């Protein structure tokens, strides 16, 4: 789905050049869920904008869904097939109602009226906003706005969805709803790049990339990241409670089949452990 070879990216400001991504090599396969994390300024957003052709590498090669992004004509094709959901839902909504917002991108592509109607109904149902179809967008909660942004992306039938810190401005309920929608889409076959600074949103990821100063310093499963690498400690992370419990059990050499990684079901897991030991 995505292939980067020795990709470097530099921001140019007059005569000043600031290289913020260094020699990135990366392959993302169709159907993968890839979480990307790292401190502010580590390069996550810049990398995300390379994936959909918004930015062009200063050096190196990038191919997305078979398109060589060095070619301007190919970049336009990729922009349709790769959709980005940004941090601030207000910044990406254009319609006065959910129906208008979803319709906007479809009308721009000149789709027939009945196709537009069918897609609107389908995507609003997918994100659970069918009952808000004609509501004033300004009355929606942050989570509902973000779900609408996802619906408008889905209507364009992308192959790849990138969420760039899409839950960071939401309350816990909105955050969970948006995260669950993304997980459901992934289970149905969508390739998802999930950019986040929230460590609890990494726990279920089969693949996590950790970025530091424009480089990928870790690429592997959440289990390996939290339990077998030194990174959480060296980066001074405040790890989620479930991982702290895992560290505690690990330090005391409690015999276990596997260390805990999910907050869901943790109570039952601990009860069973207490009965066994
Ligand atoms: P992250 O998403 O991890 O916070 P970014 O990709 O936004 O990281 O930023 C990486 C680096 O690029 C930072 O040093 C940031 O200051 C710089 N940067 C981001 N956007 C711009 C820009 N438009 N012009 C110049 N430098 C930028």
mmCIF file of N, CA, C and O in Angstrom, residues 14-15 28 57 61 101 112 129 156 191 206 221 225 232 260:
data_model
loop_
_atom_site.group_PDB
_atom_site.id
_atom_site.type_symbol
_atom_site.label_atom_id
_atom_site.label_comp_id
_atom_site.label_asym_id
_atom_site.label_seq_id
_atom_site.Cartn_x
_atom_site.Cartn_y
_atom_site.Cartn_z
ATOM 1 N N UNK A 14 12.484 30.542 2.888
ATOM 2 C CA UNK A 14 13.455 31.459 2.284
ATOM 3 C C UNK A 14 14.732 30.707 2.003
ATOM 4 O O UNK A 14 14.713 29.688 1.305
ATOM 5 N N UNK A 15 15.811 31.145 2.610
ATOM 6 C CA UNK A 15 17.091 30.460 2.376
ATOM 7 C C UNK A 15 17.336 29.379 3.425
ATOM 8 O O UNK A 15 18.286 28.611 3.340
ATOM 9 N N UNK A 28 4.084 -0.371 4.214
ATOM 10 C CA UNK A 28 2.806 -0.663 4.865
ATOM 11 C C UNK A 28 2.004 -1.536 3.904
ATOM 12 O O UNK A 28 1.802 -1.162 2.745
ATOM 13 N N UNK A 57 8.515 14.339 -1.155
ATOM 14 C CA UNK A 57 9.827 14.155 -0.516
ATOM 15 C C UNK A 57 10.903 15.048 -1.132
ATOM 16 O O UNK A 57 10.893 15.292 -2.343
ATOM 17 N N UNK A 61 12.157 8.028 -2.610
ATOM 18 C CA UNK A 61 11.001 7.641 -3.433
ATOM 19 C C UNK A 61 9.841 7.189 -2.567
ATOM 20 O O UNK A 61 10.045 6.540 -1.544
ATOM 21 N N UNK A 101 -22.302 18.118 4.177
ATOM 22 C CA UNK A 101 -20.856 17.915 4.308
ATOM 23 C C UNK A 101 -20.385 16.704 3.520
ATOM 24 O O UNK A 101 -19.379 16.766 2.801
ATOM 25 N N UNK A 112 -23.361 10.892 -10.071
ATOM 26 C CA UNK A 112 -24.814 11.047 -10.281
ATOM 27 C C UNK A 112 -25.560 11.206 -8.945
ATOM 28 O O UNK A 112 -25.120 10.668 -7.921
ATOM 29 N N UNK A 129 -24.507 8.378 12.594
ATOM 30 C CA UNK A 129 -25.022 9.756 12.588
ATOM 31 C C UNK A 129 -26.266 9.911 11.720
ATOM 32 O O UNK A 129 -26.646 11.036 11.395
ATOM 33 N N UNK A 156 -15.828 8.903 -0.131
ATOM 34 C CA UNK A 156 -14.952 8.935 -1.308
ATOM 35 C C UNK A 156 -14.309 7.565 -1.567
ATOM 36 O O UNK A 156 -13.470 7.420 -2.452
ATOM 37 N N UNK A 191 -7.090 -0.207 5.291
ATOM 38 C CA UNK A 191 -5.735 0.023 5.800
ATOM 39 C C UNK A 191 -5.800 1.318 6.617
ATOM 40 O O UNK A 191 -6.331 2.323 6.140
ATOM 41 N N UNK A 206 -0.964 -4.158 16.369
ATOM 42 C CA UNK A 206 -0.020 -5.205 15.970
ATOM 43 C C UNK A 206 1.294 -4.569 15.536
ATOM 44 O O UNK A 206 2.345 -5.200 15.572
ATOM 45 N N UNK A 221 5.424 -4.819 17.294
ATOM 46 C CA UNK A 221 4.154 -4.976 18.010
ATOM 47 C C UNK A 221 4.180 -4.223 19.339
ATOM 48 O O UNK A 221 5.244 -4.043 19.952
ATOM 49 N N UNK A 225 7.131 -3.527 22.175
ATOM 50 C CA UNK A 225 7.468 -2.152 22.557
ATOM 51 C C UNK A 225 7.417 -1.967 24.077
ATOM 52 O O UNK A 225 8.356 -1.461 24.687
ATOM 53 N N UNK A 232 10.144 2.708 26.361
ATOM 54 C CA UNK A 232 9.260 3.425 27.278
ATOM 55 C C UNK A 232 10.054 4.116 28.387
ATOM 56 O O UNK A 232 9.750 5.239 28.779
ATOM 57 N N UNK A 260 -0.135 -8.681 30.609
ATOM 58 C CA UNK A 260 -1.384 -8.031 30.183
ATOM 59 C C UNK A 260 -1.130 -6.859 29.242
ATOM 60 O O UNK A 260 -0.141 -6.141 29.378
#
